[in-house]
Structure formats: C-alpha cells, structure tokens
PDB file of C-alpha atoms in Angstrom:
ATOM      1  CA  MET A   1      70.988  63.971  98.508  1.00 73.00           C
ATOM      2  CA  ILE A   2      71.734  66.250  95.566  1.00 74.00           C
ATOM      3  CA  PRO A   3      75.056  65.830  93.734  1.00 74.00           C
ATOM      4  CA  ARG A   4      77.174  68.960  93.839  1.00 76.00           C
ATOM      5  CA  GLU A   5      77.267  69.321  90.053  1.00 72.00           C
ATOM      6  CA  GLU A   6      73.444  69.530  89.982  1.00 71.00           C
ATOM      7  CA  LEU A   7      73.182  72.471  92.388  1.00 72.00           C
ATOM      8  CA  ASP A   8      73.599  75.058  89.622  1.00 74.00           C
ATOM      9  CA  LEU A   9      71.293  73.386  87.129  1.00 79.00           C
ATOM     10  CA  PRO A  10      68.189  75.238  85.916  1.00 84.00           C
ATOM     11  CA  PHE A  11      65.100  74.507  87.988  1.00 85.00           C
ATOM     12  CA  ARG A  12      63.449  72.448  85.244  1.00 85.00           C
ATOM     13  CA  GLU A  13      66.396  70.082  84.874  1.00 85.00           C
ATOM     14  CA  ARG A  14      66.939  69.702  88.613  1.00 84.00           C
ATOM     15  CA  VAL A  15      63.274  68.854  89.201  1.00 84.00           C
ATOM     16  CA  ARG A  16      63.263  66.289  86.407  1.00 84.00           C
ATOM     17  CA  LYS A  17      66.159  64.542  88.137  1.00 82.00           C
ATOM     18  CA  GLN A  18      64.839  65.093  91.668  1.00 80.00           C
ATOM     19  CA  PRO A  19      60.978  65.309  91.515  1.00 80.00           C
ATOM     20  CA  GLU A  20      60.745  65.531  95.309  1.00 80.00           C
ATOM     21  CA  LEU A  21      62.159  69.083  95.065  1.00 77.00           C
ATOM     22  CA  LEU A  22      58.699  70.231  93.943  1.00 80.00           C
ATOM     23  CA  GLY A  23      57.496  69.809  97.521  1.00 78.00           C
ATOM     24  CA  GLY A  24      53.877  69.450  98.537  1.00 80.00           C
ATOM     25  CA  GLU A  25      51.126  71.224  96.653  1.00 85.00           C
ATOM     26  CA  ALA A  26      49.830  74.195  98.647  1.00 89.00           C
ATOM     27  CA  THR A  27      46.152  75.117  98.753  1.00 89.00           C
ATOM     28  CA  LYS A  28      44.900  78.596  97.960  1.00 90.00           C
ATOM     29  CA  PRO A  29      44.189  80.523 101.173  1.00 89.00           C
ATOM     30  CA  GLU A  30      40.856  82.253 101.689  1.00 88.00           C
ATOM     31  CA  PRO A  31      40.712  85.164 101.407  1.00 86.00           C
ATOM     32  CA  CYS A  32      43.653  85.469  99.035  1.00 88.00           C
ATOM     33  CA  PRO A  33      45.180  88.916  98.318  1.00 88.00           C
ATOM     34  CA  ILE A  34      46.739  87.638  95.085  1.00 91.00           C
ATOM     35  CA  GLU A  35      44.613  87.542  91.934  1.00 93.00           C
ATOM     36  CA  CYS A  36      45.327  84.780  89.436  1.00 93.00           C
ATOM     37  CA  ALA A  37      44.481  84.398  85.742  1.00 93.00           C
ATOM     38  CA  GLU A  38      45.769  81.459  83.731  1.00 89.00           C
ATOM     39  CA  ASP A  39      45.572  79.350  80.617  1.00 88.00           C
ATOM     40  CA  GLU A  40      47.491  76.248  79.580  1.00 83.00           C
ATOM     41  CA  ASN A  41      50.598  78.220  78.552  1.00 88.00           C
ATOM     42  CA  SER A  42      50.747  81.048  81.074  1.00 92.00           C
ATOM     43  CA  GLN A  43      49.888  82.222  84.568  1.00 95.00           C
ATOM     44  CA  ARG A  44      49.434  85.811  85.674  1.00 96.00           C
ATOM     45  CA  TYR A  45      49.485  86.956  89.314  1.00 95.00           C
ATOM     46  CA  THR A  46      48.746  90.474  90.531  1.00 94.00           C
ATOM     47  CA  TRP A  47      48.572  91.962  94.018  1.00 93.00           C
ATOM     48  CA  ARG A  48      48.782  95.290  95.788  1.00 89.00           C
ATOM     49  CA  LEU A  49      51.706  96.260  97.961  1.00 83.00           C
ATOM     50  CA  LEU A  50      49.245  97.591 100.534  1.00 80.00           C
ATOM     51  CA  SER A  51      48.452  95.080 103.262  1.00 75.00           C
ATOM     52  CA  PRO A  52      46.775  95.230 106.688  1.00 74.00           C
ATOM     53  CA  ALA A  53      50.214  95.302 108.327  1.00 72.00           C
ATOM     54  CA  MET A  54      51.413  98.167 106.106  1.00 80.00           C
ATOM     55  CA  LEU A  55      48.135 100.021 106.645  1.00 84.00           C
ATOM     56  CA  ASN A  56      48.728  99.785 110.398  1.00 85.00           C
ATOM     57  CA  GLU A  57      52.247 101.154 109.886  1.00 85.00           C
ATOM     58  CA  PHE A  58      50.853 104.029 107.816  1.00 90.00           C
ATOM     59  CA  PHE A  59      48.276 104.986 110.458  1.00 92.00           C
ATOM     60  CA  THR A  60      50.979 104.723 113.134  1.00 92.00           C
ATOM     61  CA  LEU A  61      53.055 107.205 111.127  1.00 92.00           C
ATOM     62  CA  VAL A  62      50.074 109.577 110.836  1.00 95.00           C
ATOM     63  CA  LEU A  63      49.368 109.288 114.583  1.00 95.00           C
ATOM     64  CA  PHE A  64      53.017 109.994 115.407  1.00 95.00           C
ATOM     65  CA  VAL A  65      53.021 113.078 113.155  1.00 95.00           C
ATOM     66  CA  VAL A  66      49.814 114.396 114.801  1.00 95.00           C
ATOM     67  CA  LEU A  67      51.079 113.750 118.328  1.00 95.00           C
ATOM     68  CA  LEU A  68      54.404 115.420 117.599  1.00 94.00           C
ATOM     69  CA  ALA A  69      52.501 118.463 116.296  1.00 94.00           C
ATOM     70  CA  VAL A  70      50.455 118.985 119.488  1.00 93.00           C
ATOM     71  CA  VAL A  71      52.895 117.918 122.223  1.00 91.00           C
ATOM     72  CA  PRO A  72      54.719 120.960 123.701  1.00 90.00           C
ATOM     73  CA  ILE A  73      58.444 120.412 123.232  1.00 86.00           C
ATOM     74  CA  PHE A  74      59.796 123.968 122.731  1.00 83.00           C
ATOM     75  CA  PRO A  75      60.594 126.542 125.423  1.00 82.00           C
ATOM     76  CA  LYS A  76      58.645 129.754 125.780  1.00 78.00           C
ATOM     77  CA  VAL A  77      60.678 132.933 126.242  1.00 71.00           C
ATOM     78  CA  ILE A  78      58.902 135.594 128.299  1.00 68.00           C
ATOM     79  CA  PRO A  79      59.872 139.136 127.165  1.00 66.00           C
ATOM     80  CA  GLY A  80      61.531 141.195 129.890  1.00 63.00           C
ATOM     81  CA  GLU A  81      62.343 138.150 132.005  1.00 62.00           C
ATOM     82  CA  GLU A  82      65.439 136.015 132.098  1.00 65.00           C
ATOM     83  CA  THR A  83      63.531 132.823 132.794  1.00 64.00           C
ATOM     84  CA  VAL A  84      62.657 130.416 130.052  1.00 65.00           C
ATOM     85  CA  GLU A  85      59.660 128.145 130.525  1.00 69.00           C
ATOM     86  CA  ARG A  86      60.522 124.772 129.078  1.00 74.00           C
ATOM     87  CA  PHE A  87      58.100 122.516 127.203  1.00 69.00           C
ATOM     88  CA  GLN A  88      55.469 125.194 126.629  1.00 82.00           C
ATOM     89  CA  LEU A  89      55.098 125.422 122.849  1.00 86.00           C
ATOM     90  CA  SER A  90      54.224 122.796 120.260  1.00 90.00           C
ATOM     91  CA  PHE A  91      54.584 122.931 116.479  1.00 93.00           C
ATOM     92  CA  LEU A  92      50.877 123.812 116.371  1.00 93.00           C
ATOM     93  CA  ASP A  93      51.385 126.720 118.793  1.00 90.00           C
ATOM     94  CA  ILE A  94      54.334 127.997 116.769  1.00 89.00           C
ATOM     95  CA  ALA A  95      52.276 127.790 113.572  1.00 92.00           C
ATOM     96  CA  ARG A  96      49.395 129.714 115.197  1.00 91.00           C
ATOM     97  CA  THR A  97      51.456 132.412 116.898  1.00 88.00           C
ATOM     98  CA  GLN A  98      54.515 132.783 114.681  1.00 88.00           C
ATOM     99  CA  HIS A  99      53.058 131.596 111.346  1.00 91.00           C
ATOM    100  CA  GLN A 100      55.872 129.099 110.820  1.00 92.00           C
ATOM    101  CA  PHE A 101      54.374 126.104 108.998  1.00 94.00           C
ATOM    102  CA  LEU A 102      57.547 124.278 107.941  1.00 95.00           C
ATOM    103  CA  TYR A 103      56.793 121.214 110.108  1.00 94.00           C
ATOM    104  CA  PHE A 104      53.342 120.804 108.551  1.00 95.00           C
ATOM    105  CA  TYR A 105      54.658 121.290 105.012  1.00 96.00           C
ATOM    106  CA  VAL A 106      57.369 118.640 105.478  1.00 96.00           C
ATOM    107  CA  THR A 107      55.285 116.049 107.346  1.00 96.00           C
ATOM    108  CA  GLY A 108      52.257 116.613 105.116  1.00 96.00           C
ATOM    109  CA  THR A 109      54.417 115.975 102.047  1.00 96.00           C
ATOM    110  CA  ILE A 110      55.880 112.794 103.607  1.00 96.00           C
ATOM    111  CA  VAL A 111      52.440 111.439 104.565  1.00 95.00           C
ATOM    112  CA  ALA A 112      50.958 112.300 101.151  1.00 96.00           C
ATOM    113  CA  LEU A 113      53.833 110.647  99.257  1.00 95.00           C
ATOM    114  CA  THR A 114      53.636 107.563 101.468  1.00 93.00           C
ATOM    115  CA  ALA A 115      49.884 107.266 100.854  1.00 93.00           C
ATOM    116  CA  PHE A 116      50.353 107.846  97.112  1.00 94.00           C
ATOM    117  CA  PHE A 117      52.943 105.057  96.986  1.00 92.00           C
ATOM    118  CA  LEU A 118      51.119 102.547  99.218  1.00 89.00           C
ATOM    119  CA  PHE A 119      47.667 102.873  97.680  1.00 91.00           C
ATOM    120  CA  GLY A 120      48.867 102.945  94.069  1.00 92.00           C
ATOM    121  CA  TYR A 121      51.624 100.322  93.985  1.00 92.00           C
ATOM    122  CA  ARG A 122      50.776  97.033  92.319  1.00 93.00           C
ATOM    123  CA  LYS A 123      52.921  94.024  91.450  1.00 94.00           C
ATOM    124  CA  GLU A 124      52.412  91.759  88.457  1.00 95.00           C
ATOM    125  CA  LEU A 125      54.064  88.419  87.724  1.00 95.00           C
ATOM    126  CA  ARG A 126      53.659  86.638  84.378  1.00 95.00           C
ATOM    127  CA  ALA A 127      54.826  83.045  84.032  1.00 95.00           C
ATOM    128  CA  GLY A 128      55.183  81.852  80.442  1.00 93.00           C
ATOM    129  CA  ARG A 129      56.816  78.843  78.874  1.00 90.00           C
ATOM    130  CA  LYS A 130      59.752  80.917  77.638  1.00 92.00           C
ATOM    131  CA  SER A 131      60.219  83.450  80.423  1.00 93.00           C
ATOM    132  CA  LEU A 132      59.109  84.729  83.808  1.00 94.00           C
ATOM    133  CA  ASP A 133      58.344  88.461  83.695  1.00 95.00           C
ATOM    134  CA  ALA A 134      57.749  90.892  86.558  1.00 95.00           C
ATOM    135  CA  CYS A 135      56.329  94.404  86.364  1.00 95.00           C
ATOM    136  CA  ASP A 136      55.714  96.855  89.201  1.00 94.00           C
ATOM    137  CA  ARG A 137      53.230  99.638  88.504  1.00 94.00           C
ATOM    138  CA  LEU A 138      52.462 102.856  90.345  1.00 94.00           C
ATOM    139  CA  TRP A 139      48.937 104.014  89.523  1.00 93.00           C
ATOM    140  CA  GLY A 140      49.154 102.130  86.230  1.00 90.00           C
ATOM    141  CA  PHE A 141      52.588 103.422  85.183  1.00 94.00           C
ATOM    142  CA  SER A 142      55.404 100.892  84.972  1.00 94.00           C
ATOM    143  CA  VAL A 143      58.230 101.686  87.411  1.00 94.00           C
ATOM    144  CA  TYR A 144      60.152  98.398  87.373  1.00 93.00           C
ATOM    145  CA  THR A 145      60.452  95.438  85.017  1.00 95.00           C
ATOM    146  CA  ALA A 146      62.547  92.284  85.142  1.00 95.00           C
ATOM    147  CA  SER A 147      62.627  89.040  83.227  1.00 95.00           C
ATOM    148  CA  ILE A 148      64.182  85.614  83.727  1.00 95.00           C
ATOM    149  CA  PRO A 149      64.331  83.152  80.799  1.00 94.00           C
ATOM    150  CA  ALA A 150      62.582  79.933  81.824  1.00 91.00           C
ATOM    151  CA  ASP A 151      65.657  77.820  81.122  1.00 90.00           C
ATOM    152  CA  GLN A 152      67.757  80.042  83.447  1.00 91.00           C
ATOM    153  CA  LEU A 153      65.373  80.018  86.416  1.00 92.00           C
ATOM    154  CA  GLU A 154      67.169  78.209  89.245  1.00 89.00           C
ATOM    155  CA  GLU A 155      65.014  78.524  92.351  1.00 90.00           C
ATOM    156  CA  ILE A 156      61.536  79.516  93.522  1.00 91.00           C
ATOM    157  CA  TRP A 157      61.136  80.064  97.221  1.00 90.00           C
ATOM    158  CA  VAL A 158      59.462  82.081  99.966  1.00 92.00           C
ATOM    159  CA  ARG A 159      61.546  84.002 102.489  1.00 89.00           C
ATOM    160  CA  GLN A 160      59.974  85.071 105.757  1.00 85.00           C
ATOM    161  CA  SER A 161      60.916  88.343 107.446  1.00 77.00           C
ATOM    162  CA  ALA A 162      59.554  90.537 110.211  1.00 71.00           C
ATOM    163  CA  ARG A 163      57.760  92.626 107.554  1.00 69.00           C
ATOM    164  CA  GLY A 164      56.026  89.759 105.779  1.00 75.00           C
ATOM    165  CA  ALA A 165      56.682  87.038 103.234  1.00 86.00           C
ATOM    166  CA  HIS A 166      58.825  87.590 100.155  1.00 89.00           C
ATOM    167  CA  LEU A 167      58.285  85.477  97.052  1.00 92.00           C
ATOM    168  CA  GLN A 168      61.679  85.142  95.359  1.00 93.00           C
ATOM    169  CA  LEU A 169      62.480  83.884  91.842  1.00 94.00           C
ATOM    170  CA  ILE A 170      66.186  83.411  91.360  1.00 92.00           C
ATOM    171  CA  SER A 171      68.609  83.064  88.477  1.00 91.00           C
ATOM    172  CA  ASP A 172      72.348  83.792  88.249  1.00 87.00           C
ATOM    173  CA  ALA A 173      71.691  87.125  86.537  1.00 88.00           C
ATOM    174  CA  CYS A 174      68.538  88.316  88.309  1.00 90.00           C
ATOM    175  CA  ILE A 175      66.447  87.959  91.446  1.00 93.00           C
ATOM    176  CA  ILE A 176      62.774  88.902  91.245  1.00 93.00           C
ATOM    177  CA  SER A 177      61.270  89.513  94.666  1.00 91.00           C
ATOM    178  CA  GLY A 178      57.730  90.423  95.667  1.00 88.00           C
ATOM    179  CA  ARG A 179      56.521  91.119  99.178  1.00 87.00           C
ATOM    180  CA  THR A 180      53.095  89.761 100.069  1.00 87.00           C
ATOM    181  CA  SER A 181      50.884  90.429 103.070  1.00 80.00           C
ATOM    182  CA  ASN A 182      49.976  86.780 103.468  1.00 82.00           C
ATOM    183  CA  SER A 183      52.676  84.118 103.798  1.00 87.00           C
ATOM    184  CA  ALA A 184      50.182  81.365 102.873  1.00 91.00           C
ATOM    185  CA  ALA A 185      49.446  83.195  99.602  1.00 91.00           C
ATOM    186  CA  ALA A 186      53.167  83.451  98.815  1.00 92.00           C
ATOM    187  CA  VAL A 187      53.613  79.726  99.499  1.00 93.00           C
ATOM    188  CA  TRP A 188      50.617  78.967  97.256  1.00 94.00           C
ATOM    189  CA  VAL A 189      52.026  81.014  94.343  1.00 94.00           C
ATOM    190  CA  ALA A 190      55.487  79.444  94.782  1.00 93.00           C
ATOM    191  CA  SER A 191      53.922  75.975  94.737  1.00 93.00           C
ATOM    192  CA  ARG A 192      51.990  76.719  91.534  1.00 93.00           C
ATOM    193  CA  LEU A 193      55.059  78.202  89.814  1.00 93.00           C
ATOM    194  CA  ARG A 194      57.180  75.197  90.742  1.00 92.00           C
ATOM    195  CA  ARG A 195      54.641  72.900  89.133  1.00 90.00           C
ATOM    196  CA  PHE A 196      54.260  75.144  86.095  1.00 91.00           C
ATOM    197  CA  TYR A 197      58.008  75.208  85.385  1.00 88.00           C
ATOM    198  CA  GLY A 198      58.647  71.679  86.639  1.00 82.00           C
ATOM    199  CA  ALA A 199      56.192  70.137  84.174  1.00 73.00           C
TER     200      ALA A 199
END
C-alpha cells in the first residue's frame, strides 16, 4: 500500500520509502539490440529504431508498391469503339505507353524517405546523477532532445503495444519515450535505470 501523498513524490524518494517498488532485477537478453556504456556516475544506452518487425513492415510497403504498379486497374479505351475494356492497364503500362511517371515519382520518394529515416535513426539515453537526457539522431544529426532532472523523475516503466515495447521515463513536465524492438531489452534497461536512480 502506498499512501496517497507519496504518489507524486520523485522516484528516488518513493523508492527509499518503498524499496519493493524497484521490482526484480532483469537480466540482459542475448542478443541485445541496445548498446550500453557505463561508469560509476553515468549510464549511456544507444539503439537503432530499425528492428526486424519494422524491416518486415518496410519490405511489405515495397512489395505493395510494386504490386500496385503491375496490377491492371485502369480501363483501356479503344479508339473508334464505344466499349471500354476494364482492368486492362497498370501504372507500368501507362508509364510505358503514355510516359506518365507520376506514380513512380511519388512512391519512389515515399520509399526512399522511409528507408532514409529507418536506417539512419538512432536513439540515445544518458543517465547521470543530476539528470536523464535523451537525444534522437538522424544520420548523426540531432533531431530531438529532452531532459529530466534526476530529482523530478517520477516513474520508469515499459509499455507494451502492438508495435513493440516503449521505454518511458516520466516527470510532471516531460515524458521521454523510446520504442525498442525487444521487450526484454526494454525491461532490462528500465530495471537498470530504476536501480541507478534508486540508489
């Protein structure tokens, strides 16, 4: 039982009063998609957004784009006749015969941007004694940063969804969230962070 007035306490204070809130210590899964570097005063975790599940989604998108390009879905108008033959032309046929490449320009751009984002996106989490800092990078360039002072961190947990596990670090002013491909890896990082800030 946790008294109501303790629910909004910083994580450190709540754990000192209720040590059982640390939970069990999780073991590092093998293989682990999250890289870890640490010393006695800090921990640094990095991982790519790309995962086997997201790679499958990407190849499904590419397959759908290719299939839609070759499947005949447009009617063919025969000159001099009133009849229209349905489902005779595909985007590929239209590109070959009428030199209209708009479909390939649009879908090619979407696929290229998706690949650029997936293969280049990397998340970094730095846990220090004074603050918890997050930085998302796209091909080495910072695109998102957030920071939670250590004495304002209220909760560290893992949320499961249909698209994977989300490591969440919560304060009143900010929520830092990072999607991981492996729920066991997210649980392991959450366990280590709880012990780091609960000490």
